[in-house]
Tab-separated table of N, CA and C in Angstrom:
chain	number	residue	atom	x	y	z
A	178	MET	N	-0.553	-12.291	-7.856
A	178	MET	CA	0.360	-12.148	-6.683
A	178	MET	C	1.054	-13.645	-6.419
A	179	LEU	N	1.785	-13.517	-5.329
A	179	LEU	CA	2.668	-14.494	-4.231
A	179	LEU	C	2.727	-14.432	-3.333
A	180	GLY	N	2.358	-16.151	-2.759
A	180	GLY	CA	2.527	-15.908	-2.078
A	180	GLY	C	3.260	-15.862	-0.273
A	181	ARG	N	3.551	-14.519	-0.156
A	181	ARG	CA	3.824	-14.528	0.627
A	181	ARG	C	4.238	-14.084	2.299
A	182	THR	N	4.878	-14.193	2.891
A	182	THR	CA	4.728	-14.254	4.273
A	182	THR	C	5.197	-13.150	4.841
A	183	LEU	N	4.312	-12.099	5.275
A	183	LEU	CA	4.483	-11.003	5.496
A	183	LEU	C	5.121	-10.514	6.524
A	184	THR	N	6.505	-10.661	7.677
A	184	THR	CA	6.738	-10.090	9.101
A	184	THR	C	6.999	-8.707	8.924
A	185	LYS	N	7.053	-7.783	8.000
A	185	LYS	CA	7.561	-6.326	8.894
A	185	LYS	C	6.413	-5.135	8.186
A	186	GLY	N	5.509	-5.889	8.632
A	186	GLY	CA	4.163	-4.954	7.935
A	186	GLY	C	3.943	-3.302	9.182
A	187	LEU	N	4.619	-2.216	8.230
A	187	LEU	CA	4.179	-0.492	9.510
A	187	LEU	C	3.420	-0.005	9.362
A	188	TYR	N	2.169	-0.484	8.708
A	188	TYR	CA	0.597	-0.028	8.149
A	188	TYR	C	-0.163	-0.503	8.036
A	189	GLY	N	-1.208	-0.656	8.471
A	189	GLY	CA	-2.359	-1.284	7.541
A	189	GLY	C	-3.165	-2.301	8.444
A	190	PRO	N	-4.178	-2.921	7.877
A	190	PRO	CA	-3.926	-3.002	6.353
A	190	PRO	C	-5.355	-1.483	6.393
A	191	VAL	N	-5.203	-1.778	5.011
A	191	VAL	CA	-6.387	-0.378	3.902
A	191	VAL	C	-7.186	-1.127	3.240
A	192	PHE	N	-8.360	-1.015	3.161
A	192	PHE	CA	-9.143	-1.743	2.824
A	192	PHE	C	-9.351	-1.757	1.408
A	193	GLY	N	-9.967	-2.247	-0.166
A	193	GLY	CA	-9.773	-1.912	-0.983
A	193	GLY	C	-11.377	-1.814	-1.717
A	194	LYS	N	-12.232	-2.274	-2.355
A	194	LYS	CA	-12.933	-2.368	-3.190
A	194	LYS	C	-14.133	-3.332	-2.530
A	195	THR	N	-13.336	-4.331	-1.874
A	195	THR	CA	-14.408	-5.253	-1.101
A	195	THR	C	-13.641	-5.500	0.388
A	196	VAL	N	-13.657	-6.064	1.292
A	196	VAL	CA	-13.421	-6.958	1.899
A	196	VAL	C	-12.030	-7.914	2.145
A	197	LYS	N	-12.347	-8.425	1.368
A	197	LYS	CA	-10.262	-8.988	0.717
A	197	LYS	C	-9.871	-8.333	0.308
A	198	HIS	N	-9.925	-6.848	0.105
A	198	HIS	CA	-9.643	-6.426	-0.506
A	198	HIS	C	-8.449	-5.538	-0.063
A	199	GLN	N	-7.169	-5.306	0.543
A	199	GLN	CA	-6.016	-5.169	1.475
A	199	GLN	C	-5.346	-4.656	1.014
A	200	PHE	N	-4.541	-3.515	1.736
A	200	PHE	CA	-3.775	-3.014	0.999
A	200	PHE	C	-2.448	-2.334	2.934
A	201	LEU	N	-1.205	-3.244	2.336
A	201	LEU	CA	-0.476	-2.992	4.008
A	201	LEU	C	0.980	-1.914	3.664
A	202	VAL	N	1.527	-1.757	4.452
A	202	VAL	CA	3.099	-0.424	3.684
A	202	VAL	C	4.047	-1.468	4.726
A	203	THR	N	4.681	-2.078	4.093
A	203	THR	CA	5.895	-2.470	4.231
A	203	THR	C	7.178	-1.593	4.274
A	204	THR	N	8.134	-2.328	5.228
A	204	THR	CA	9.444	-2.220	4.983
A	204	THR	C	9.987	-2.534	3.348
A	205	GLU	N	9.030	-3.331	3.006
A	205	GLU	CA	9.928	-3.713	1.581
A	205	GLU	C	8.949	-2.949	0.181
A	206	GLY	N	7.861	-1.770	0.417
A	206	GLY	CA	7.355	-1.492	-0.162
A	206	GLY	C	5.506	-1.046	0.335
A	207	VAL	N	4.519	-0.791	-0.548
A	207	VAL	CA	3.046	-1.337	-0.583
A	207	VAL	C	2.847	-2.643	-1.199
A	208	VAL	N	2.510	-3.182	-0.512
A	208	VAL	CA	1.974	-4.666	-1.021
A	208	VAL	C	0.479	-4.627	-0.917
A	209	GLU	N	-0.589	-5.539	-1.944
A	209	GLU	CA	-1.567	-5.354	-2.250
A	209	GLU	C	-2.109	-7.719	-2.157
A	210	SER	N	-3.686	-7.257	-1.867
A	210	SER	CA	-4.059	-9.287	-1.760
A	210	SER	C	-5.192	-8.484	-2.065
A	211	LEU	N	-5.857	-9.894	-3.078
A	211	LEU	CA	-6.857	-9.690	-3.607
A	211	LEU	C	-8.085	-10.570	-2.836
A	212	ASP	N	-7.832	-11.007	-1.235
A	212	ASP	CA	-7.709	-12.777	-1.343
A	212	ASP	C	-7.690	-12.616	0.589
A	213	GLY	N	-8.160	-11.969	1.126
A	213	GLY	CA	-7.759	-11.744	2.895
A	213	GLY	C	-6.508	-11.734	3.490
A	214	GLY	N	-5.338	-11.371	2.753
A	214	GLY	CA	-3.928	-12.059	3.198
A	214	GLY	C	-3.249	-12.747	3.091
A	215	ILE	N	-4.620	-13.779	2.489
A	215	ILE	CA	-3.823	-14.996	1.741
A	215	ILE	C	-2.252	-15.022	1.760
A	216	THR	N	-2.351	-14.039	0.450
A	216	THR	CA	-0.893	-14.112	-0.573
A	216	THR	C	-1.394	-12.867	-1.114
A	217	TRP	N	0.471	-11.913	-1.729
A	217	TRP	CA	0.248	-10.578	-1.437
A	217	TRP	C	0.905	-10.602	-2.606
A	218	SER	N	1.556	-9.174	-3.180
A	218	SER	CA	1.776	-8.711	-4.194
A	218	SER	C	3.188	-8.691	-4.688
A	219	ARG	N	3.804	-8.475	-5.438
A	219	ARG	CA	5.382	-7.860	-4.977
A	219	ARG	C	4.935	-6.304	-4.480
A	220	PRO	N	6.168	-6.549	-4.453
A	220	PRO	CA	5.288	-4.643	-3.166
A	220	PRO	C	5.979	-3.987	-4.198
A	221	ILE	N	5.277	-2.627	-4.636
A	221	ILE	CA	5.280	-1.611	-4.765
A	221	ILE	C	6.195	-0.238	-4.209
A	222	PRO	N	7.618	0.163	-4.904
A	222	PRO	CA	8.960	0.977	-3.584
A	222	PRO	C	7.440	1.825	-3.816
A	223	PRO	N	8.037	2.476	-3.054
A	223	PRO	CA	7.752	3.764	-2.860
A	223	PRO	C	8.831	4.838	-3.367
A	224	PRO	N	8.387	6.004	-4.085
A	224	PRO	CA	8.920	7.567	-4.646
A	224	PRO	C	10.262	7.657	-3.734
A	225	ALA	N	11.559	7.710	-4.909
A	225	ALA	CA	12.051	7.850	-3.834
A	225	ALA	C	12.235	9.366	-3.482
A	226	GLU	N	11.730	10.276	-3.556
A	226	GLU	CA	11.580	11.766	-2.471
A	226	GLU	C	10.877	11.005	-1.608
A	227	LEU	N	10.172	10.489	-0.919
A	227	LEU	CA	9.946	9.930	0.039
A	227	LEU	C	11.292	9.477	0.907
A	228	GLY	N	11.949	9.112	0.588
A	228	GLY	CA	12.834	9.077	1.444
A	228	GLY	C	12.879	7.495	2.135
A	229	GLY	N	12.565	6.754	2.595
A	229	GLY	CA	12.197	5.385	2.472
A	229	GLY	C	10.901	5.385	3.501
A	230	LEU	N	10.580	4.286	3.696
A	230	LEU	CA	9.100	3.858	4.759
A	230	LEU	C	9.402	4.125	6.322
A	231	ALA	N	8.930	4.284	7.004
A	231	ALA	CA	8.728	4.300	8.725
A	231	ALA	C	7.887	3.912	9.880
A	232	GLY	N	7.750	4.216	10.224
A	232	GLY	CA	6.701	3.155	11.483
A	232	GLY	C	5.623	4.696	11.437
A	233	LEU	N	5.644	6.184	10.677
A	233	LEU	CA	4.462	6.827	10.881
A	233	LEU	C	4.394	7.674	8.828
A	234	THR	N	4.277	6.003	8.303
A	234	THR	CA	4.000	6.492	7.036
A	234	THR	C	2.276	5.462	6.788
A	235	TRP	N	2.011	6.457	6.499
A	235	TRP	CA	0.036	6.717	5.892
A	235	TRP	C	-0.486	6.375	4.837
A	236	LEU	N	-1.638	5.455	4.513
A	236	LEU	CA	-0.982	4.906	3.134
A	236	LEU	C	-3.257	5.502	3.084
A	237	GLU	N	-4.002	5.398	1.877
A	237	GLU	CA	-4.828	5.430	1.942
A	237	GLU	C	-5.193	4.907	-0.207
A	238	TYR	N	-6.320	4.522	-0.048
A	238	TYR	CA	-6.855	4.156	-1.647
A	238	TYR	C	-8.646	4.646	-1.662
A	239	ASP	N	-8.232	5.024	-2.948
A	239	ASP	CA	-9.401	5.679	-3.364
A	239	ASP	C	-10.129	4.701	-4.367
A	240	PRO	N	-10.930	3.834	-3.841
A	240	PRO	CA	-11.439	3.117	-4.914
A	240	PRO	C	-12.572	3.691	-5.763
A	241	GLN	N	-13.106	4.713	-5.931
A	241	GLN	CA	-14.200	5.428	-7.144
A	241	GLN	C	-12.650	5.419	-7.818
A	242	HIS	N	-11.517	6.232	-8.195
A	242	HIS	CA	-10.445	5.748	-8.909
A	242	HIS	C	-9.093	5.201	-9.381
A	243	ASP	N	-9.896	3.729	-8.138
A	243	ASP	CA	-8.624	3.145	-7.796
A	243	ASP	C	-6.825	3.549	-7.896
A	244	VAL	N	-6.878	4.538	-7.230
A	244	VAL	CA	-5.743	5.005	-6.660
A	244	VAL	C	-5.031	5.034	-5.482
A	245	LEU	N	-3.709	4.720	-5.349
A	245	LEU	CA	-2.484	4.443	-3.643
A	245	LEU	C	-2.313	5.813	-3.258
A	246	TYR	N	-2.428	6.184	-2.230
A	246	TYR	CA	-1.585	7.634	-1.913
A	246	TYR	C	-1.378	7.550	-0.498
A	247	LEU	N	0.029	7.434	-0.793
A	247	LEU	CA	1.108	7.123	0.291
A	247	LEU	C	1.847	8.783	0.987
A	248	MET	N	2.512	8.696	2.239
A	248	MET	CA	3.101	9.758	2.932
A	248	MET	C	3.589	9.405	4.429
A	249	LYS	N	4.543	10.406	4.648
A	249	LYS	CA	5.072	10.320	5.838
A	249	LYS	C	4.975	11.725	6.444
A	250	MET	N	5.001	11.245	8.012
A	250	MET	CA	4.816	12.783	8.799
A	250	MET	C	6.151	13.570	7.796
A	251	THR	N	5.220	15.206	7.981
A	251	THR	CA	5.691	15.928	7.346
A	251	THR	C	6.757	16.201	5.900
A	252	SER	N	6.218	14.796	5.043
A	252	SER	CA	6.314	14.648	3.449
A	252	SER	C	5.083	15.444	2.727
A	253	ASP	N	4.925	15.531	1.807
A	253	ASP	CA	5.069	15.719	0.723
A	253	ASP	C	3.699	14.509	0.434
A	254	LEU	N	2.163	14.244	0.155
A	254	LEU	CA	1.215	13.442	-0.428
A	254	LEU	C	2.119	12.777	-1.916
A	255	PHE	N	1.853	11.534	-2.002
A	255	PHE	CA	2.489	10.844	-2.704
A	255	PHE	C	0.705	9.719	-4.386
A	256	ARG	N	1.810	10.008	-5.336
A	256	ARG	CA	-0.167	9.183	-6.169
A	256	ARG	C	1.581	7.781	-6.071
A	257	LEU	N	0.906	7.232	-6.103
A	257	LEU	CA	1.627	5.804	-6.252
A	257	LEU	C	1.580	4.962	-7.499
A	258	ASN	N	2.130	4.478	-8.636
A	258	ASN	CA	1.671	4.420	-9.569
A	258	ASN	C	1.770	2.520	-9.837
A	259	ARG	N	0.288	1.786	-9.689
A	259	ARG	CA	0.259	0.139	-9.475
A	259	ARG	C	1.062	-0.351	-10.575
A	260	GLY	N	1.141	0.438	-11.359
A	260	GLY	CA	1.595	-0.463	-12.836
A	260	GLY	C	0.705	-0.635	-13.658
A	261	GLY	N	-0.747	-0.675	-13.629
A	261	GLY	CA	-1.781	-1.230	-14.398
A	261	GLY	C	-2.839	-0.857	-14.849
């Protein structure tokens, strides 16, 4: 986790497995916090096929399978690779 200040949030927070586990869509990608937003991970970049991120981007988290899904209005639904 990084001590990042986030100023370009587009959507969120989406809560994870606990209240302190959160995700945000930012202009750089999807970031994750395990400490209630005090620190944030490096951004997970969106798939190139999504064509960037905008205000009408949605994120959903499946805590049972620990999977993130991302889409924009009129786009396909994408499963994000969290690298771990």
